[in-house]
């Protein structure tokens, strides 16, 4: 097993599997976020956030998610360092004129670092406040869940207040586009790395991958933008 | 239709592996656009010899695109500005009058420069020696239908077998990865019953050797496939990943 994970393909397997796991998380995250657009003062979103915070399955997944991020980041850095070394010390003076290679696929590391920088900010904005320090905006509110009035944290108010700042909205929109680019290569690439691709499936995975990437990436961007424009006050 | 052009060449010169190396520029007049790129290099070398200078060292052999000996990174692309050809199949009609052509050796940690434009590609031989063969004599051509192989598999194996081991994939790869080469060599045998027997061992040993030799990790960028003179497909890399992972998990 250790020799598998030390090999180049083994390392790519870890990158691919952690990537696929994170992509699943992004879908769930986007689904919950989309409730921010339900115009009911945030009751639906608060109910969903309450469910996510109390559901035991989600509680188990949370540390796993952290591990997934950690593996993806650490191995990404490791592989990039190795690849730089393998490229050699001298560069081509005539540059690289190979056509038909997507920009995203050549810049996955830069895009990854961009997303990581955003992630730090994002965690400080929400996760730290909701799980560690608390925030006056989170003061409990009553939400009717399945006919029962339940006291829940007002996560919506925190989100809504955060997105009232122009710079935060812009950072989130840009990060969403960066994420879309990262995923536009990442989706197909993760499956290719674990061996699930061939001549036929490559075309299919590419199509699905582009769709997934831009729906998820622009989805997050759009929610931040709409929150800023139409859900304030 | 004979047409002559004048060109300027910027060629990498390097005395040996330890030398730092530098570019030298040359002017060549009246080069026929019908001549091949390597014929142009020959003309340049004739000129250098006549001037009492040292000719430029470059790799070449069959000059018909099947031996995999020629290399050269020309104007930003391995094997120059044309698709699905080797440098020896490149013609001067692909260049404009008064164009400056930059010629560099393959550059990657796995392929150190020996002299001028020649790089050491014995790493590929070492990878093949690690398992890129069938270890028993499988005899001559079997009787038809004695060993059924589907047309699709036969085609795919043949396509993979068209790899000439020139190293353009490594030269083009931003990670200096040899995955396209190794995957073609693993695929051409894994797809056929004669090679299938040793498929697991082959994939493990060849990948281990590739990693030892300091080639990079594949990021599925696909520049290798674009620059491959034989159009080897990335689907082979997916197959290699499968073969390798299944073999390792079975251990």
Tab-separated table of C-alpha atoms in Angstrom:
chain	number	residue	atom	x	y	z
A	1	UNK	CA	0.000	0.000	0.000
A	2	UNK	CA	2.752	2.477	0.883
A	3	UNK	CA	4.494	1.800	-2.429
A	4	UNK	CA	1.223	2.548	-4.193
A	5	UNK	CA	0.890	5.943	-2.522
A	6	UNK	CA	4.545	6.806	-3.151
A	7	UNK	CA	4.242	6.168	-6.889
A	8	UNK	CA	3.378	8.956	-9.302
A	9	UNK	CA	0.068	7.332	-10.249
A	10	UNK	CA	-0.757	6.655	-6.584
A	11	UNK	CA	-0.263	10.308	-5.729
A	12	UNK	CA	-2.492	11.258	-8.635
A	13	UNK	CA	-5.071	8.769	-7.355
A	14	UNK	CA	-5.172	10.619	-4.030
A	15	UNK	CA	-5.482	13.941	-5.882
A	16	UNK	CA	-8.317	12.544	-7.983
A	17	UNK	CA	-10.245	10.891	-5.159
A	18	UNK	CA	-9.953	13.890	-2.839
A	19	UNK	CA	-10.971	16.107	-5.758
A	20	UNK	CA	-14.061	14.011	-6.461
A	21	UNK	CA	-14.972	14.070	-2.758
A	22	UNK	CA	-14.640	17.866	-2.659
A	23	UNK	CA	-16.755	18.171	-5.811
A	24	UNK	CA	-19.541	16.229	-4.087
A	25	UNK	CA	-19.292	18.594	-1.137
A	26	UNK	CA	-19.503	21.608	-3.476
A	27	UNK	CA	-22.764	20.313	-4.944
A	28	UNK	CA	-24.344	19.997	-1.471
A	29	UNK	CA	-22.930	23.383	-0.470
A	30	UNK	CA	-24.415	25.007	-3.576
A	31	UNK	CA	-27.775	23.314	-3.017
A	32	UNK	CA	-27.998	24.743	0.517
A	33	UNK	CA	-26.713	28.153	-0.613
A	34	UNK	CA	-29.332	28.364	-3.313
A	35	UNK	CA	-31.903	28.560	-0.492
A	36	UNK	CA	-30.452	32.004	0.273
A	37	UNK	CA	-32.444	33.167	-2.731
A	38	UNK	CA	-35.808	32.010	-1.308
A	39	UNK	CA	-37.499	35.334	-0.500
A	40	UNK	CA	-38.872	34.458	2.961
A	41	UNK	CA	-36.475	36.435	5.141
A	42	UNK	CA	-34.132	33.463	5.361
A	43	UNK	CA	-36.428	30.984	7.155
A	44	UNK	CA	-35.848	28.189	4.617
A	45	UNK	CA	-32.110	28.785	4.645
A	46	UNK	CA	-32.021	28.844	8.469
A	47	UNK	CA	-33.960	25.584	8.620
A	48	UNK	CA	-31.504	23.970	6.173
A	49	UNK	CA	-28.518	25.354	8.076
A	50	UNK	CA	-30.020	23.985	11.309
A	51	UNK	CA	-30.413	20.582	9.659
A	52	UNK	CA	-26.802	20.638	8.429
A	53	UNK	CA	-25.515	21.649	11.868
A	54	UNK	CA	-27.436	18.978	13.783
A	55	UNK	CA	-27.579	16.005	11.404
A	56	UNK	CA	-25.246	13.240	12.715
A	57	UNK	CA	-24.237	12.167	9.177
A	58	UNK	CA	-23.083	15.706	8.428
A	59	UNK	CA	-21.277	15.807	11.793
A	60	UNK	CA	-19.265	12.743	10.749
A	61	UNK	CA	-18.567	14.192	7.312
A	62	UNK	CA	-17.242	17.498	8.644
A	63	UNK	CA	-13.833	16.258	9.859
A	64	UNK	CA	-13.610	14.028	6.778
A	65	UNK	CA	-14.113	17.108	4.661
A	66	UNK	CA	-11.218	18.782	6.455
A	67	UNK	CA	-9.051	15.757	5.731
A	68	UNK	CA	-10.155	15.842	2.073
A	69	UNK	CA	-9.127	19.480	1.760
A	70	UNK	CA	-5.840	18.819	3.521
A	71	UNK	CA	-4.922	15.874	1.272
A	72	UNK	CA	-5.866	17.781	-1.866
A	73	UNK	CA	-3.797	20.809	-0.829
A	74	UNK	CA	-0.737	18.998	0.549
A	75	UNK	CA	-0.497	16.541	-2.351
A	76	UNK	CA	-1.149	19.337	-4.833
A	77	UNK	CA	1.849	21.235	-3.472
A	78	UNK	CA	3.961	18.070	-3.353
A	79	UNK	CA	3.170	17.115	-6.960
A	80	UNK	CA	3.763	20.657	-8.201
A	81	UNK	CA	7.209	20.786	-6.585
A	82	UNK	CA	8.103	17.411	-8.140
A	83	UNK	CA	6.812	18.485	-11.542
A	84	UNK	CA	8.792	21.730	-11.476
A	85	UNK	CA	11.896	19.681	-10.726
A	86	UNK	CA	11.165	17.217	-13.534
A	87	UNK	CA	10.747	20.076	-16.013
A	88	UNK	CA	14.426	20.867	-15.476
A	89	UNK	CA	16.267	24.067	-14.752
A	90	UNK	CA	16.367	25.536	-18.254
A	91	UNK	CA	13.311	27.015	-19.939
A	92	UNK	CA	12.510	27.084	-23.644
A	93	UNK	CA	13.600	30.403	-25.109
A	94	UNK	CA	11.018	30.105	-27.886
A	95	UNK	CA	8.234	29.613	-25.349
A	96	UNK	CA	5.383	27.183	-25.740
A	97	UNK	CA	3.231	27.416	-28.857
A	98	UNK	CA	1.311	24.166	-28.433
A	99	UNK	CA	-2.305	24.841	-29.343
A	100	UNK	CA	-5.483	23.164	-28.167
A	101	UNK	CA	-4.496	22.905	-24.508
A	102	UNK	CA	-6.875	24.580	-22.068
A	103	UNK	CA	-5.499	27.448	-20.004
A	104	UNK	CA	-7.031	26.033	-16.837
A	105	UNK	CA	-5.252	22.694	-17.224
A	106	UNK	CA	-1.898	24.467	-17.322
A	107	UNK	CA	-2.676	26.650	-14.304
A	108	UNK	CA	-4.317	24.301	-11.823
A	109	UNK	CA	-1.809	25.181	-9.121
A	110	UNK	CA	-2.295	28.943	-9.455
A	111	UNK	CA	-6.075	28.455	-9.488
A	112	UNK	CA	-5.779	26.151	-6.473
A	113	UNK	CA	-3.776	28.743	-4.531
A	114	UNK	CA	-6.392	31.376	-5.418
A	115	UNK	CA	-9.154	29.128	-4.106
A	116	UNK	CA	-7.130	28.380	-0.960
A	117	UNK	CA	-6.671	32.097	-0.296
A	118	UNK	CA	-10.396	32.551	-0.691
A	119	UNK	CA	-11.061	29.542	1.541
A	120	UNK	CA	-9.138	31.129	4.437
A	121	UNK	CA	-11.256	34.270	4.127
A	122	UNK	CA	-14.435	32.247	3.709
A	123	UNK	CA	-13.766	30.187	6.848
A	124	UNK	CA	-13.066	33.366	8.800
A	125	UNK	CA	-16.329	34.885	7.560
A	126	UNK	CA	-18.622	32.011	8.434
A	127	UNK	CA	-17.219	28.809	9.889
A	128	UNK	CA	-15.224	30.506	12.684
A	129	UNK	CA	-18.177	32.684	13.648
A	130	UNK	CA	-20.694	29.851	13.564
A	131	UNK	CA	-18.585	27.161	15.221
A	132	UNK	CA	-16.035	28.942	17.416
A	133	UNK	CA	-16.422	32.590	18.327
A	134	UNK	CA	-20.106	33.151	17.755
A	135	UNK	CA	-21.501	36.445	16.502
A	136	UNK	CA	-24.304	38.779	17.659
A	137	UNK	CA	-25.873	38.469	14.198
A	138	UNK	CA	-26.409	34.748	14.836
A	139	UNK	CA	-28.877	35.452	17.682
A	140	UNK	CA	-31.511	32.727	17.752
A	141	UNK	CA	-34.696	33.024	15.783
A	142	UNK	CA	-37.825	30.909	15.535
A	143	UNK	CA	-38.370	28.887	12.386
A	144	UNK	CA	-41.291	26.608	11.626
A	145	UNK	CA	-39.791	23.238	10.688
A	146	UNK	CA	-42.353	20.593	9.723
A	147	UNK	CA	-45.094	22.346	11.722
A	148	UNK	CA	-42.935	22.710	14.847
A	149	UNK	CA	-41.529	26.085	15.858
A	150	UNK	CA	-37.815	25.501	16.418
A	151	UNK	CA	-35.243	27.882	17.815
A	152	UNK	CA	-32.314	28.074	15.382
A	153	UNK	CA	-29.264	30.276	14.781
A	154	UNK	CA	-30.001	33.098	12.382
A	155	UNK	CA	-27.326	32.075	9.877
A	156	UNK	CA	-29.136	33.980	7.164
A	157	UNK	CA	-28.614	37.288	8.928
A	158	UNK	CA	-24.874	36.668	9.128
A	159	UNK	CA	-24.654	35.730	5.457
A	160	UNK	CA	-26.838	38.616	4.395
A	161	UNK	CA	-24.817	41.104	6.446
A	162	UNK	CA	-21.525	39.737	5.094
A	163	UNK	CA	-22.700	40.150	1.513
A	164	UNK	CA	-23.696	43.760	2.142
A	165	UNK	CA	-20.048	44.749	1.669
A	166	UNK	CA	-19.069	45.447	-1.940
A	167	UNK	CA	-15.496	44.128	-1.599
A	168	UNK	CA	-16.660	40.853	-0.077
A	169	UNK	CA	-19.174	40.378	-2.884
A	170	UNK	CA	-16.470	41.027	-5.502
A	171	UNK	CA	-14.054	38.586	-3.819
A	172	UNK	CA	-16.762	35.904	-3.800
A	173	UNK	CA	-17.668	36.464	-7.455
A	174	UNK	CA	-14.029	36.287	-8.540
A	175	UNK	CA	-13.444	33.183	-6.398
A	176	UNK	CA	-16.491	31.559	-8.019
A	177	UNK	CA	-15.014	32.128	-11.470
A	178	UNK	CA	-11.640	30.793	-10.292
A	179	UNK	CA	-13.410	27.743	-8.908
A	180	UNK	CA	-15.234	27.205	-12.210
A	181	UNK	CA	-11.936	27.263	-14.116
A	182	UNK	CA	-10.309	24.888	-11.616
A	183	UNK	CA	-13.227	22.472	-11.914
A	184	UNK	CA	-13.413	22.768	-15.705
A	185	UNK	CA	-10.178	20.796	-15.835
A	186	UNK	CA	-10.506	19.067	-12.462
A	187	UNK	CA	-13.686	17.129	-13.146
A	188	UNK	CA	-12.405	15.234	-16.173
A	189	UNK	CA	-8.856	15.076	-14.851
A	190	UNK	CA	-9.832	13.424	-11.558
A	191	UNK	CA	-11.630	10.634	-13.389
A	192	UNK	CA	-8.809	10.217	-15.906
A	193	UNK	CA	-6.356	9.908	-12.997
A	194	UNK	CA	-8.287	7.079	-11.381
A	195	UNK	CA	-8.439	5.362	-14.779
A	196	UNK	CA	-12.079	5.993	-15.600
A	197	UNK	CA	-11.831	7.340	-19.117
A	198	UNK	CA	-11.282	6.272	-22.687
A	199	UNK	CA	-11.712	7.721	-26.167
A	200	UNK	CA	-15.519	7.777	-25.863
A	201	UNK	CA	-15.902	8.700	-22.192
A	202	UNK	CA	-13.412	11.515	-22.490
A	203	UNK	CA	-15.861	13.489	-24.631
A	204	UNK	CA	-18.763	12.719	-22.296
A	205	UNK	CA	-16.825	13.540	-19.134
A	206	UNK	CA	-15.573	16.758	-20.685
A	207	UNK	CA	-19.095	17.884	-21.513
A	208	UNK	CA	-20.457	16.962	-18.083
A	209	UNK	CA	-17.362	18.483	-16.464
A	210	UNK	CA	-17.776	21.837	-18.204
A	211	UNK	CA	-21.448	21.933	-17.269
A	212	UNK	CA	-20.742	20.998	-13.655
A	213	UNK	CA	-17.849	23.463	-13.350
A	214	UNK	CA	-19.676	26.497	-14.667
A	215	UNK	CA	-22.960	25.741	-12.890
A	216	UNK	CA	-21.202	25.335	-9.546
A	217	UNK	CA	-18.682	28.168	-9.982
A	218	UNK	CA	-21.039	30.739	-11.426
A	219	UNK	CA	-23.775	29.511	-9.074
A	220	UNK	CA	-21.765	30.616	-6.043
A	221	UNK	CA	-20.829	33.878	-7.783
A	222	UNK	CA	-24.425	34.600	-8.707
A	223	UNK	CA	-25.758	33.979	-5.197
A	224	UNK	CA	-23.223	36.443	-3.750
A	225	UNK	CA	-24.055	38.990	-6.451
A	226	UNK	CA	-27.838	38.663	-6.019
A	227	UNK	CA	-27.541	38.826	-2.233
A	228	UNK	CA	-25.634	42.095	-2.592
A	229	UNK	CA	-27.972	43.610	-5.171
A	230	UNK	CA	-31.461	42.542	-4.180
A	231	UNK	CA	-31.526	41.098	-0.665
A	232	UNK	CA	-30.246	44.037	1.385
A	233	UNK	CA	-32.342	46.113	3.768
B	1	UNK	CA	7.294	25.433	-58.163
B	2	UNK	CA	10.696	26.213	-56.733
B	3	UNK	CA	10.723	28.969	-54.186
B	4	UNK	CA	13.704	30.121	-52.186
B	5	UNK	CA	13.728	31.853	-48.814
B	6	UNK	CA	16.325	33.531	-46.647
B	7	UNK	CA	16.223	32.660	-42.983
B	8	UNK	CA	17.926	33.501	-39.716
B	9	UNK	CA	18.612	30.671	-37.299
B	10	UNK	CA	18.993	30.899	-33.537
B	11	UNK	CA	20.544	27.590	-32.541
B	12	UNK	CA	21.395	26.252	-29.089
B	13	UNK	CA	25.089	25.388	-28.796
B	14	UNK	CA	26.416	23.461	-25.835
B	15	UNK	CA	29.843	21.820	-25.705
B	16	UNK	CA	28.873	19.043	-23.270
B	17	UNK	CA	26.555	18.213	-20.379
B	18	UNK	CA	28.476	20.472	-17.988
B	19	UNK	CA	28.716	23.452	-20.323
B	20	UNK	CA	26.209	26.239	-19.672
B	21	UNK	CA	25.317	26.593	-23.339
B	22	UNK	CA	24.192	29.617	-25.359
B	23	UNK	CA	22.411	30.578	-28.538
B	24	UNK	CA	24.324	31.226	-31.757
B	25	UNK	CA	22.766	32.920	-34.755
B	26	UNK	CA	23.336	32.025	-38.381
B	27	UNK	CA	22.099	33.405	-41.683
B	28	UNK	CA	21.150	31.090	-44.522
B	29	UNK	CA	20.265	32.381	-47.980
B	30	UNK	CA	18.438	30.754	-50.867
B	31	UNK	CA	16.991	27.772	-49.026
B	32	UNK	CA	14.509	25.914	-51.209
B	33	UNK	CA	11.069	25.655	-49.621
B	34	UNK	CA	10.980	22.126	-50.995
B	35	UNK	CA	13.894	21.050	-48.817
B	36	UNK	CA	13.253	19.334	-45.552
B	37	UNK	CA	14.186	20.917	-42.237
B	38	UNK	CA	17.056	18.485	-41.741
B	39	UNK	CA	18.344	19.137	-45.276
B	40	UNK	CA	18.447	22.795	-44.301
B	41	UNK	CA	20.465	21.790	-41.215
B	42	UNK	CA	22.804	19.817	-43.491
B	43	UNK	CA	23.318	22.877	-45.704
B	44	UNK	CA	24.098	24.948	-42.619
B	45	UNK	CA	26.585	22.344	-41.388
B	46	UNK	CA	28.272	22.195	-44.847
B	47	UNK	CA	28.647	25.940	-44.633
B	48	UNK	CA	30.125	25.697	-41.123
B	49	UNK	CA	32.548	22.946	-42.167
B	50	UNK	CA	33.697	25.003	-45.160
B	51	UNK	CA	34.318	27.955	-42.853
B	52	UNK	CA	36.396	25.680	-40.630
B	53	UNK	CA	33.871	25.862	-37.777
B	54	UNK	CA	32.391	23.016	-35.789
B	55	UNK	CA	29.116	21.735	-37.254
B	56	UNK	CA	25.961	21.637	-35.127
B	57	UNK	CA	25.290	18.253	-33.515
B	58	UNK	CA	21.720	17.002	-33.940
B	59	UNK	CA	20.021	13.584	-33.893
B	60	UNK	CA	18.656	12.014	-37.060
B	61	UNK	CA	18.548	8.627	-38.724
B	62	UNK	CA	15.863	7.239	-41.039
B	63	UNK	CA	14.542	10.639	-42.144
B	64	UNK	CA	11.176	9.149	-43.002
B	65	UNK	CA	9.418	9.561	-39.666
B	66	UNK	CA	9.571	6.063	-38.247
B	67	UNK	CA	12.790	5.667	-36.268
B	68	UNK	CA	12.144	8.260	-33.541
B	69	UNK	CA	15.687	9.574	-33.633
B	70	UNK	CA	15.123	13.172	-34.701
B	71	UNK	CA	14.088	15.688	-32.080
B	72	UNK	CA	14.477	19.507	-31.999
B	73	UNK	CA	12.204	22.037	-30.326
B	74	UNK	CA	11.497	24.488	-33.151
B	75	UNK	CA	9.803	27.856	-32.627
B	76	UNK	CA	8.045	26.785	-29.446
B	77	UNK	CA	6.955	23.300	-30.490
B	78	UNK	CA	8.548	19.851	-30.452
B	79	UNK	CA	9.059	18.725	-34.078
B	80	UNK	CA	8.206	22.239	-35.246
B	81	UNK	CA	5.188	24.086	-36.588
B	82	UNK	CA	3.205	21.255	-38.141
B	83	UNK	CA	0.962	18.523	-36.719
B	84	UNK	CA	1.517	14.769	-36.579
B	85	UNK	CA	5.002	14.796	-38.074
B	86	UNK	CA	8.564	14.327	-36.912
B	87	UNK	CA	11.218	16.976	-37.530
B	88	UNK	CA	12.579	15.042	-40.518
B	89	UNK	CA	9.139	15.310	-42.143
B	90	UNK	CA	8.993	19.069	-41.606
B	91	UNK	CA	9.564	21.157	-44.718
B	92	UNK	CA	10.897	24.649	-45.200
B	93	UNK	CA	7.661	25.673	-46.882
B	94	UNK	CA	6.268	25.961	-43.336
B	95	UNK	CA	8.487	29.020	-42.804
B	96	UNK	CA	8.328	32.529	-44.187
B	97	UNK	CA	11.014	34.546	-45.913
B	98	UNK	CA	13.298	36.362	-43.435
B	99	UNK	CA	11.826	34.430	-40.521
B	100	UNK	CA	13.960	33.813	-37.442
B	101	UNK	CA	13.818	30.154	-36.482
B	102	UNK	CA	14.730	29.181	-32.928
B	103	UNK	CA	16.049	25.652	-32.510
B	104	UNK	CA	16.474	24.152	-29.040
B	105	UNK	CA	17.092	20.673	-27.677
B	106	UNK	CA	14.348	18.784	-25.771
B	107	UNK	CA	14.458	20.232	-22.273
B	108	UNK	CA	13.536	18.194	-19.210
B	109	UNK	CA	15.328	16.771	-16.200
B	110	UNK	CA	14.923	13.267	-17.669
B	111	UNK	CA	16.703	14.208	-20.911
B	112	UNK	CA	20.050	15.925	-20.154
B	113	UNK	CA	21.810	17.609	-23.092
B	114	UNK	CA	24.787	15.671	-24.464
B	115	UNK	CA	25.929	18.222	-27.033
B	116	UNK	CA	24.241	21.089	-28.890
B	117	UNK	CA	20.807	19.740	-29.863
B	118	UNK	CA	21.381	16.127	-28.853
B	119	UNK	CA	19.854	14.950	-25.584
B	120	UNK	CA	20.323	11.689	-23.721
B	121	UNK	CA	17.132	9.660	-24.188
B	122	UNK	CA	18.461	6.395	-22.768
B	123	UNK	CA	15.960	6.858	-19.930
B	124	UNK	CA	13.322	5.577	-22.378
B	125	UNK	CA	15.444	2.478	-23.060
B	126	UNK	CA	15.691	1.888	-19.329
B	127	UNK	CA	11.922	2.107	-18.958
B	128	UNK	CA	11.458	-0.405	-21.779
B	129	UNK	CA	14.082	-2.666	-20.196
B	130	UNK	CA	12.005	-2.645	-16.991
B	131	UNK	CA	9.180	-4.556	-18.672
B	132	UNK	CA	8.180	-3.246	-22.094
B	133	UNK	CA	8.376	-6.646	-23.748
B	134	UNK	CA	6.906	-10.158	-23.778
B	135	UNK	CA	9.381	-12.505	-22.104
B	136	UNK	CA	8.607	-15.695	-23.988
B	137	UNK	CA	8.807	-16.374	-27.695
B	138	UNK	CA	5.217	-16.233	-28.863
B	139	UNK	CA	5.995	-17.776	-32.229
B	140	UNK	CA	4.982	-16.567	-35.646
B	141	UNK	CA	1.628	-15.280	-36.803
B	142	UNK	CA	-1.088	-17.508	-35.285
B	143	UNK	CA	-3.774	-19.126	-37.436
B	144	UNK	CA	-6.737	-16.904	-38.122
B	145	UNK	CA	-9.431	-17.348	-35.454
B	146	UNK	CA	-7.135	-19.460	-33.281
B	147	UNK	CA	-6.768	-16.500	-30.923
B	148	UNK	CA	-9.746	-14.182	-31.424
B	149	UNK	CA	-8.985	-10.476	-30.971
B	150	UNK	CA	-11.692	-7.928	-31.636
B	151	UNK	CA	-11.115	-5.384	-34.372
B	152	UNK	CA	-11.424	-2.523	-31.858
B	153	UNK	CA	-8.754	-3.969	-29.577
B	154	UNK	CA	-6.453	-4.786	-32.484
B	155	UNK	CA	-6.820	-1.223	-33.775
B	156	UNK	CA	-6.163	0.304	-30.378
B	157	UNK	CA	-3.123	-1.899	-29.811
B	158	UNK	CA	-1.788	-0.962	-33.249
B	159	UNK	CA	-2.360	2.740	-32.590
B	160	UNK	CA	-0.481	2.492	-29.283
B	161	UNK	CA	2.298	0.555	-31.010
B	162	UNK	CA	2.880	3.424	-33.423
B	163	UNK	CA	4.787	5.271	-30.667
B	164	UNK	CA	8.359	5.738	-31.928
B	165	UNK	CA	9.777	6.819	-28.558
B	166	UNK	CA	11.048	10.181	-29.803
B	167	UNK	CA	10.375	11.963	-26.508
B	168	UNK	CA	8.287	14.840	-27.882
B	169	UNK	CA	5.700	14.096	-25.147
B	170	UNK	CA	8.277	14.747	-22.418
B	171	UNK	CA	9.579	17.829	-24.244
B	172	UNK	CA	6.079	19.290	-24.549
B	173	UNK	CA	4.884	18.421	-21.048
B	174	UNK	CA	4.931	21.214	-18.498
B	175	UNK	CA	5.780	18.551	-15.912
B	176	UNK	CA	8.420	16.681	-17.923
B	177	UNK	CA	6.238	13.589	-17.604
B	178	UNK	CA	6.812	10.444	-19.659
B	179	UNK	CA	3.298	9.081	-19.089
B	180	UNK	CA	2.236	9.149	-22.749
B	181	UNK	CA	5.267	7.107	-23.782
B	182	UNK	CA	4.927	4.587	-20.929
B	183	UNK	CA	1.166	4.296	-21.419
B	184	UNK	CA	1.586	3.555	-25.133
B	185	UNK	CA	4.164	0.871	-24.416
B	186	UNK	CA	2.001	-0.693	-21.688
B	187	UNK	CA	-1.170	-0.479	-23.799
B	188	UNK	CA	0.157	-2.021	-26.999
B	189	UNK	CA	0.929	-5.213	-25.066
B	190	UNK	CA	-1.876	-5.179	-22.475
B	191	UNK	CA	-4.498	-5.115	-25.236
B	192	UNK	CA	-3.299	-8.348	-26.843
B	193	UNK	CA	-3.468	-11.847	-25.312
B	194	UNK	CA	0.276	-12.434	-25.772
B	195	UNK	CA	1.099	-9.398	-23.676
B	196	UNK	CA	-1.813	-9.654	-21.264
B	197	UNK	CA	-0.138	-12.418	-19.196
B	198	UNK	CA	2.538	-10.087	-17.849
B	199	UNK	CA	0.434	-6.922	-17.917
B	200	UNK	CA	0.313	-6.310	-14.153
B	201	UNK	CA	4.027	-6.850	-13.600
B	202	UNK	CA	4.853	-4.748	-16.644
B	203	UNK	CA	2.771	-1.764	-15.541
B	204	UNK	CA	4.239	-1.803	-12.025
B	205	UNK	CA	7.866	-2.146	-13.122
B	206	UNK	CA	7.732	0.393	-15.928
B	207	UNK	CA	6.008	3.015	-13.777
B	208	UNK	CA	8.478	2.424	-10.936
B	209	UNK	CA	11.378	2.898	-13.352
B	210	UNK	CA	9.778	6.014	-14.823
B	211	UNK	CA	9.418	7.505	-11.322
B	212	UNK	CA	13.016	6.597	-10.408
B	213	UNK	CA	14.358	8.334	-13.504
B	214	UNK	CA	12.910	11.655	-12.368
B	215	UNK	CA	10.090	12.146	-14.865
B	216	UNK	CA	7.192	14.269	-13.618
B	217	UNK	CA	3.593	13.450	-12.714
B	218	UNK	CA	0.830	13.629	-15.300
B	219	UNK	CA	-1.674	16.474	-14.892
B	220	UNK	CA	-3.813	15.433	-17.877
B	221	UNK	CA	-3.050	18.678	-19.662
B	222	UNK	CA	-2.773	16.954	-23.023
B	223	UNK	CA	0.084	18.901	-24.629
B	224	UNK	CA	1.835	15.538	-25.214
B	225	UNK	CA	-1.049	14.255	-27.301
B	226	UNK	CA	-1.107	17.431	-29.411
B	227	UNK	CA	2.632	17.313	-30.112
B	228	UNK	CA	2.974	13.540	-30.532
B	229	UNK	CA	4.038	12.912	-34.153
B	230	UNK	CA	2.059	9.675	-34.101
B	231	UNK	CA	-1.088	11.039	-32.442
B	232	UNK	CA	-0.922	8.701	-29.419
B	233	UNK	CA	-4.110	9.249	-27.403
B	234	UNK	CA	-4.529	10.257	-23.758
B	235	UNK	CA	-6.881	7.266	-23.487
B	236	UNK	CA	-3.699	5.195	-23.150
B	237	UNK	CA	-2.813	7.117	-19.989
B	238	UNK	CA	-6.211	6.261	-18.494
B	239	UNK	CA	-5.538	2.612	-19.357
B	240	UNK	CA	-2.091	2.746	-17.742
B	241	UNK	CA	-3.638	4.283	-14.599
B	242	UNK	CA	-6.174	1.438	-14.533
B	243	UNK	CA	-3.602	-1.278	-15.148
B	244	UNK	CA	-1.262	0.103	-12.515
B	245	UNK	CA	-3.867	0.751	-9.818
B	246	UNK	CA	-5.545	-2.630	-10.248
B	247	UNK	CA	-2.156	-4.386	-10.160
B	248	UNK	CA	-1.134	-2.546	-6.974
B	249	UNK	CA	-4.441	-3.154	-5.221
B	250	UNK	CA	-4.294	-6.852	-6.055
B	251	UNK	CA	-0.871	-7.150	-4.348
